[in-house]
Amino acid sequence: MVKQQHITHAQELRLQAVHCKQHNQSWSASKIGKHIGCNRMFVSRWLTRHQQTGDINDKPRSGRPQIADAAAENYILMAAQLPECTSAADIAAKTQQALGLKLSGSTVTRLLKRKGLQHLTAKVVPMLTVKQKLARVKVAKAALRRERCSWRRVMITDSKYFRLHAMGKPAGRWCTPATREVVARPKHSVAAHVYMGVAFHGATSLKFVTGTHKQVSKYTDPKSKRPYRGLAQQEYTDVLHDHFIPEGNKLFKNAGQWADKWQMQQDNAPAHKTPINMAYIAANVPGGHFLAWPPNSPDLSPIENLWSWTDIKLHKLDKCKNIEELKERLEQVRQSIPPTLLHNMFDGMKARMERVIELNGDYIGK
């Protein structure tokens, strides 16, 4: 093999492929690719080139030669991890200062993308107190003490707001100032506040509650003498009586499993954990309430993954013109939930519980 003082990462892979073939004649291109960490076509192309020409260098190109060698590439990758280097321009300046190599920000960007890196903002996760972490570990251990199939007999309930108009930052586009897109957006977007229950065997229908556009609570706040602006304890009792419990009974009965033993799991919203509603669940759900869920723990609940899936599917459909269309689309998406998604969600709960114990109650990133 020809030794070179400065070789690129791609040239290094080519040399490794040739070296593997020379020492392991029976190895296929696929096996060599797995061994050195690249695809079969790459290995096959450069082995053929080496057999025909005895060379693994790039052919002469009409464009400008590559500026950064392997040492510069490694330094750029290292600089990208430094807290002070938040942009491609910062990395280019750092590289020039250290190596005397002048690079543009676009060159650095192309190199980093070629290495599989993306420029991402930090992911925001719940800030957990020591007390909350201990509670999460306690719940996880309690769940693991239950029988192996316990999560398959649980219906998890939750609510979410879906907005008619997206309120986040619009996606960027490559354009000129003259062709820049203009997005009209209302000051206050109307929303649908929806409840749903999910289990291993299926999902309940959607229940729209107070918080949905133009849906006024029929219950009055005794202090203000006005209808509640959010979900009241009495309204949640109605949701349990008219929706979750009858549909949960039907869901498990049709599945032929746990009809007389199924349990319900909910989060710690104020209307959920009132003594009246907890007693109602204990008296009317065959298996009662499953676990006292730890606060500030959306990462432990698989229904959060389902809400994200619903959001993605909803935005792939045509834009809704009004709240009624939004409700129809939400029900349309709910009916398309694949059973395998629910199966994976509930069968993955054991792994979630084990992971939170392993991390001593810290955020698990689900």
Coordinates of C-alpha atoms in Angstrom, one line a residue:
M1 CA 0.0 0.0 0.0
V2 CA 1.1 3.5 -0.8
K3 CA 1.7 5.7 2.2
Q4 CA 0.6 9.3 2.1
Q5 CA 1.4 12.0 4.5
H6 CA -2.0 13.6 4.3
I7 CA -5.0 11.6 3.3
T8 CA -8.7 12.3 3.6
H9 CA -11.2 10.2 5.5
A10 CA -12.5 8.8 2.2
Q11 CA -9.0 7.8 1.1
E12 CA -8.5 6.1 4.5
L13 CA -11.6 4.0 4.0
R14 CA -10.4 3.0 0.5
L15 CA -7.1 1.9 1.9
Q16 CA -8.8 -0.1 4.6
A17 CA -11.0 -1.8 1.9
V18 CA -8.0 -2.8 -0.2
H19 CA -6.1 -3.9 2.9
C20 CA -9.0 -6.1 4.0
K21 CA -9.3 -7.7 0.6
Q22 CA -5.6 -8.4 0.4
H23 CA -5.6 -10.2 3.8
N24 CA -9.1 -11.8 3.4
Q25 CA -9.5 -12.9 -0.2
S26 CA -12.8 -14.8 0.6
W27 CA -14.5 -11.7 2.1
S28 CA -17.3 -10.2 0.0
A29 CA -17.7 -6.4 -0.6
S30 CA -20.7 -6.5 1.8
K31 CA -18.6 -8.1 4.6
I32 CA -15.7 -5.6 4.1
G33 CA -18.2 -2.7 4.1
K34 CA -19.6 -3.9 7.4
H35 CA -16.1 -4.3 8.8
I36 CA -14.9 -0.8 7.9
G37 CA -18.3 1.0 8.3
C38 CA -19.3 1.9 4.7
N39 CA -21.7 0.5 2.1
R40 CA -21.1 -2.3 -0.4
M41 CA -21.1 -0.1 -3.5
F42 CA -18.2 2.0 -2.1
V43 CA -16.1 -1.1 -1.4
S44 CA -16.9 -2.7 -4.8
R45 CA -16.1 0.5 -6.7
W46 CA -12.7 1.1 -5.1
L47 CA -11.6 -2.6 -5.1
T48 CA -12.3 -2.6 -8.9
R49 CA -10.4 0.6 -9.3
H50 CA -7.4 -0.7 -7.4
Q51 CA -7.4 -4.0 -9.5
Q52 CA -7.5 -2.1 -12.7
T53 CA -5.1 0.8 -12.0
G54 CA -3.4 0.0 -8.7
D55 CA -4.5 3.4 -7.5
I56 CA -7.1 4.6 -4.9
N57 CA -6.7 8.3 -5.4
D58 CA -9.4 10.6 -6.8
K59 CA -9.3 11.3 -10.5
P60 CA -8.4 14.8 -11.5
R61 CA -11.4 17.1 -11.2
S62 CA -12.3 20.3 -13.0
G63 CA -13.3 22.0 -9.8
R64 CA -11.2 23.5 -7.0
P65 CA -9.2 20.9 -5.0
Q66 CA -10.3 20.0 -1.5
I67 CA -8.8 22.4 1.0
A68 CA -9.1 20.5 4.2
D69 CA -7.0 17.4 4.7
A70 CA -7.7 14.6 7.2
A71 CA -6.0 16.6 10.0
A72 CA -8.1 19.7 9.3
E73 CA -11.3 17.6 9.1
N74 CA -10.6 16.1 12.5
Y75 CA -9.9 19.5 14.0
I76 CA -13.1 20.9 12.5
L77 CA -15.1 18.0 14.1
M78 CA -13.4 18.7 17.4
A79 CA -14.1 22.5 17.2
A80 CA -17.7 21.8 16.5
Q81 CA -18.1 20.3 20.0
L82 CA -16.6 23.4 21.7
P83 CA -19.2 25.6 23.5
E84 CA -17.8 28.8 22.0
C85 CA -18.2 27.5 18.4
T86 CA -21.9 27.8 17.8
S87 CA -21.8 28.6 14.0
A88 CA -19.8 27.5 11.0
A89 CA -18.1 30.9 10.9
D90 CA -16.9 30.4 14.5
I91 CA -15.5 27.0 13.6
A92 CA -13.8 28.4 10.5
A93 CA -12.2 31.2 12.5
K94 CA -11.1 28.7 15.2
T95 CA -9.5 26.5 12.5
Q96 CA -7.7 29.4 10.9
Q97 CA -6.3 30.5 14.3
A98 CA -5.1 26.9 15.1
L99 CA -4.0 25.6 11.8
G100 CA -3.5 28.7 9.6
L101 CA -6.0 27.2 7.2
K102 CA -8.5 29.8 5.8
L103 CA -11.9 28.2 5.2
S104 CA -15.3 29.7 4.5
G105 CA -18.4 29.0 6.6
S106 CA -20.0 27.2 3.7
T107 CA -17.0 24.9 3.4
V108 CA -17.3 24.0 7.1
T109 CA -21.0 23.5 6.8
R110 CA -20.6 21.1 3.8
L111 CA -17.9 19.1 5.7
L112 CA -20.0 18.8 8.8
K113 CA -23.1 17.7 6.9
R114 CA -21.0 15.2 5.0
K115 CA -20.0 13.7 8.4
G116 CA -23.6 13.4 9.4
L117 CA -23.9 16.4 11.7
Q118 CA -26.8 18.8 11.9
H119 CA -27.1 22.3 13.4
L120 CA -29.8 21.7 16.1
T121 CA -30.9 23.8 19.0
A122 CA -30.8 22.2 22.4
K123 CA -33.8 20.0 23.3
V124 CA -35.8 21.5 26.1
V125 CA -36.8 18.9 28.7
P126 CA -38.6 19.2 32.1
M127 CA -36.5 20.4 35.0
L128 CA -36.8 17.7 37.6
T129 CA -36.3 18.3 41.4
V130 CA -34.7 15.7 43.6
K131 CA -38.1 14.9 45.1
Q132 CA -39.6 14.4 41.6
K133 CA -36.8 12.1 40.6
L134 CA -37.3 10.0 43.7
A135 CA -41.0 9.8 42.9
R136 CA -40.3 8.7 39.3
V137 CA -38.0 5.9 40.5
K138 CA -40.6 4.8 43.1
V139 CA -43.3 4.6 40.4
A140 CA -41.1 2.7 38.0
K141 CA -40.2 0.1 40.7
A142 CA -43.8 -0.3 41.6
A143 CA -44.7 -0.9 37.9
L144 CA -42.0 -3.5 37.5
R145 CA -43.2 -5.4 40.6
R146 CA -46.6 -5.9 38.8
E147 CA -47.1 -9.0 36.7
R148 CA -45.5 -9.1 33.2
C149 CA -48.6 -8.3 31.2
S150 CA -49.9 -5.6 33.6
W151 CA -49.6 -2.7 31.1
R152 CA -51.7 -4.6 28.6
R153 CA -54.7 -4.3 30.9
V154 CA -54.2 -0.5 31.4
M155 CA -56.0 2.3 29.5
I156 CA -54.0 5.5 29.6
T157 CA -55.9 8.7 29.3
D158 CA -54.8 12.2 28.5
S159 CA -55.8 15.5 26.8
K160 CA -54.2 17.8 24.3
Y161 CA -54.8 21.1 22.6
F162 CA -54.7 21.1 18.8
R163 CA -54.7 24.5 17.2
L164 CA -56.3 25.6 13.9
H165 CA -53.3 27.8 13.0
A166 CA -49.7 26.8 13.9
M167 CA -48.3 29.2 16.4
G168 CA -44.6 28.2 16.2
K169 CA -41.9 29.8 14.1
P170 CA -42.4 29.2 10.3
A171 CA -40.0 26.9 8.6
G172 CA -37.1 28.6 6.8
R173 CA -36.8 28.8 3.0
W174 CA -34.0 29.7 0.6
C175 CA -35.2 32.8 -1.2
T176 CA -34.5 36.4 -2.1
P177 CA -36.0 39.2 0.0
A178 CA -38.4 39.8 -2.9
T179 CA -39.7 36.3 -2.9
R180 CA -39.8 35.8 0.9
E181 CA -43.0 34.1 1.9
V182 CA -45.6 36.0 4.0
V183 CA -47.6 34.0 6.5
A184 CA -50.8 35.5 7.9
R185 CA -51.5 34.4 11.4
P186 CA -54.2 35.4 13.9
K187 CA -53.2 36.9 17.3
H188 CA -55.0 34.2 19.1
S189 CA -55.4 30.8 17.3
V190 CA -58.6 28.8 18.1
A191 CA -58.1 25.4 19.5
A192 CA -59.7 22.0 20.1
H193 CA -59.2 20.6 23.6
V194 CA -59.6 16.8 23.2
Y195 CA -59.4 13.8 25.5
M196 CA -58.6 10.3 24.4
G197 CA -57.9 6.9 26.1
V198 CA -55.5 4.4 24.6
A199 CA -54.8 0.7 25.4
F200 CA -52.9 -2.2 23.9
H201 CA -56.1 -3.2 22.0
G202 CA -57.2 0.2 20.7
A203 CA -58.2 3.7 21.4
T204 CA -61.4 5.4 22.5
S205 CA -63.2 8.0 20.4
L206 CA -62.3 11.6 21.0
K207 CA -64.0 13.7 23.6
F208 CA -63.9 17.5 23.1
V209 CA -64.2 19.5 26.3
T210 CA -64.1 23.0 27.6
G211 CA -61.1 24.8 26.1
T212 CA -62.4 24.0 22.6
H213 CA -63.4 27.0 20.6
K214 CA -66.9 28.2 21.4
Q215 CA -67.5 25.3 23.8
V216 CA -68.6 26.8 27.1
S217 CA -68.6 24.9 30.4
K218 CA -72.0 24.1 31.8
Y219 CA -70.6 24.4 35.3
T220 CA -70.2 27.7 37.1
D221 CA -67.3 28.8 39.3
P222 CA -68.8 29.6 42.7
K223 CA -66.2 32.4 43.2
S224 CA -66.6 34.3 40.0
K225 CA -70.2 33.2 39.3
R226 CA -69.1 32.5 35.7
P227 CA -68.6 29.3 33.7
Y228 CA -65.3 27.7 34.3
R229 CA -62.7 28.6 31.6
G230 CA -61.0 25.3 31.8
L231 CA -61.9 21.7 32.6
A232 CA -63.7 21.6 36.0
Q233 CA -63.9 18.6 38.3
Q234 CA -67.6 18.1 37.5
E235 CA -67.0 18.1 33.8
Y236 CA -64.2 15.5 34.2
T237 CA -66.7 13.3 36.2
D238 CA -69.0 13.5 33.2
V239 CA -66.1 12.5 30.9
L240 CA -65.4 9.5 33.1
H241 CA -69.1 8.5 33.3
D242 CA -70.1 9.1 29.7
H243 CA -66.9 8.4 27.8
F244 CA -63.9 6.7 29.4
I245 CA -65.5 4.1 31.5
P246 CA -68.1 2.8 29.1
E247 CA -65.7 2.9 26.1
G248 CA -63.0 1.2 28.2
N249 CA -65.4 -1.6 29.2
K250 CA -66.3 -2.0 25.5
L251 CA -62.6 -1.9 24.4
F252 CA -61.5 -4.7 26.7
K253 CA -64.6 -6.8 26.3
N254 CA -64.2 -6.8 22.5
A255 CA -60.5 -7.7 23.0
G256 CA -61.6 -10.7 25.1
Q257 CA -59.1 -9.9 27.8
W258 CA -59.1 -8.1 31.1
A259 CA -62.8 -7.1 30.8
D260 CA -63.2 -7.5 34.6
K261 CA -59.7 -6.4 35.6
W262 CA -58.7 -3.5 33.4
Q263 CA -57.3 -0.4 35.0
M264 CA -57.1 3.3 34.2
Q265 CA -54.0 5.6 34.3
Q266 CA -54.2 9.4 34.2
D267 CA -51.8 12.3 34.9
N268 CA -52.0 14.8 37.8
A269 CA -54.2 17.5 36.3
P270 CA -56.1 19.2 39.1
A271 CA -59.5 18.0 37.8
H272 CA -58.2 14.4 37.6
K273 CA -56.9 13.9 41.1
T274 CA -59.8 15.4 43.1
P275 CA -61.1 13.0 45.8
I276 CA -64.5 12.8 44.1
N277 CA -63.0 11.7 40.8
M278 CA -60.5 9.3 42.3
A279 CA -63.3 7.7 44.3
Y280 CA -65.4 7.5 41.1
I281 CA -62.6 5.7 39.3
A282 CA -62.1 3.2 42.2
A283 CA -65.8 2.4 42.3
N284 CA -66.5 2.2 38.5
V285 CA -63.3 1.0 36.8
P286 CA -63.0 -2.8 37.3
G287 CA -59.4 -2.7 38.4
G288 CA -59.4 0.9 39.7
H289 CA -56.6 3.3 39.2
F290 CA -53.2 1.8 38.1
L291 CA -50.5 4.0 39.7
A292 CA -50.1 7.4 41.3
W293 CA -48.3 9.0 38.3
P294 CA -45.2 11.1 39.2
P295 CA -45.4 14.8 38.5
N296 CA -43.6 16.5 35.6
S297 CA -43.2 13.2 33.8
P298 CA -44.5 13.3 30.2
D299 CA -41.6 11.2 29.0
L300 CA -42.9 8.2 30.9
S301 CA -46.3 8.2 29.3
P302 CA -46.5 6.6 25.8
I303 CA -49.6 8.6 24.9
E304 CA -47.3 11.6 24.5
N305 CA -45.7 9.7 21.6
L306 CA -49.2 9.1 20.1
W307 CA -50.1 12.8 20.4
S308 CA -46.9 13.6 18.5
W309 CA -47.8 11.0 15.8
T310 CA -51.3 12.6 15.5
D311 CA -49.8 16.0 15.1
I312 CA -47.5 14.9 12.3
K313 CA -50.4 13.1 10.5
L314 CA -52.7 16.1 11.0
H315 CA -50.2 18.5 9.3
K316 CA -49.9 16.3 6.3
L317 CA -53.6 16.7 5.5
D318 CA -55.1 19.8 3.9
K319 CA -55.3 22.9 6.2
C320 CA -58.5 23.1 8.1
K321 CA -60.8 26.1 7.5
N322 CA -62.7 26.1 10.8
I323 CA -62.9 24.3 14.1
E324 CA -65.4 21.7 12.8
E325 CA -63.0 20.6 10.1
L326 CA -60.3 20.3 12.7
K327 CA -62.5 18.0 14.8
E328 CA -63.3 15.9 11.7
R329 CA -59.6 15.6 10.7
L330 CA -58.6 14.6 14.3
E331 CA -61.2 11.8 14.3
Q332 CA -60.0 10.8 10.8
V333 CA -56.4 10.5 12.1
R334 CA -57.5 8.7 15.2
Q335 CA -59.2 6.0 13.2
S336 CA -56.0 5.5 11.2
I337 CA -53.9 4.6 14.3
P338 CA -52.0 1.4 13.4
P339 CA -52.5 -1.4 16.0
T340 CA -48.7 -2.1 15.9
L341 CA -48.1 1.4 17.1
L342 CA -50.2 0.8 20.2
H343 CA -48.6 -2.6 20.7
N344 CA -45.1 -1.2 20.7
M345 CA -46.1 1.6 23.0
F346 CA -47.5 -0.6 25.7
D347 CA -44.9 -3.4 25.3
G348 CA -42.2 -0.8 25.6
M349 CA -43.3 0.4 29.0
K350 CA -41.1 -2.1 30.8
A351 CA -38.1 -0.6 29.1
R352 CA -39.2 2.9 30.0
M353 CA -39.5 2.0 33.7
E354 CA -36.1 0.2 33.7
R355 CA -34.5 3.2 32.0
V356 CA -35.7 5.7 34.5
I357 CA -34.4 3.6 37.3
E358 CA -31.1 3.3 35.6
L359 CA -30.9 7.1 35.3
N360 CA -31.9 7.6 39.0
G361 CA -35.1 9.3 38.0
D362 CA -33.7 11.6 35.3
Y363 CA -35.4 12.5 32.0
I364 CA -35.3 9.4 29.7
G365 CA -35.7 11.2 26.4
K366 CA -38.7 9.3 25.1

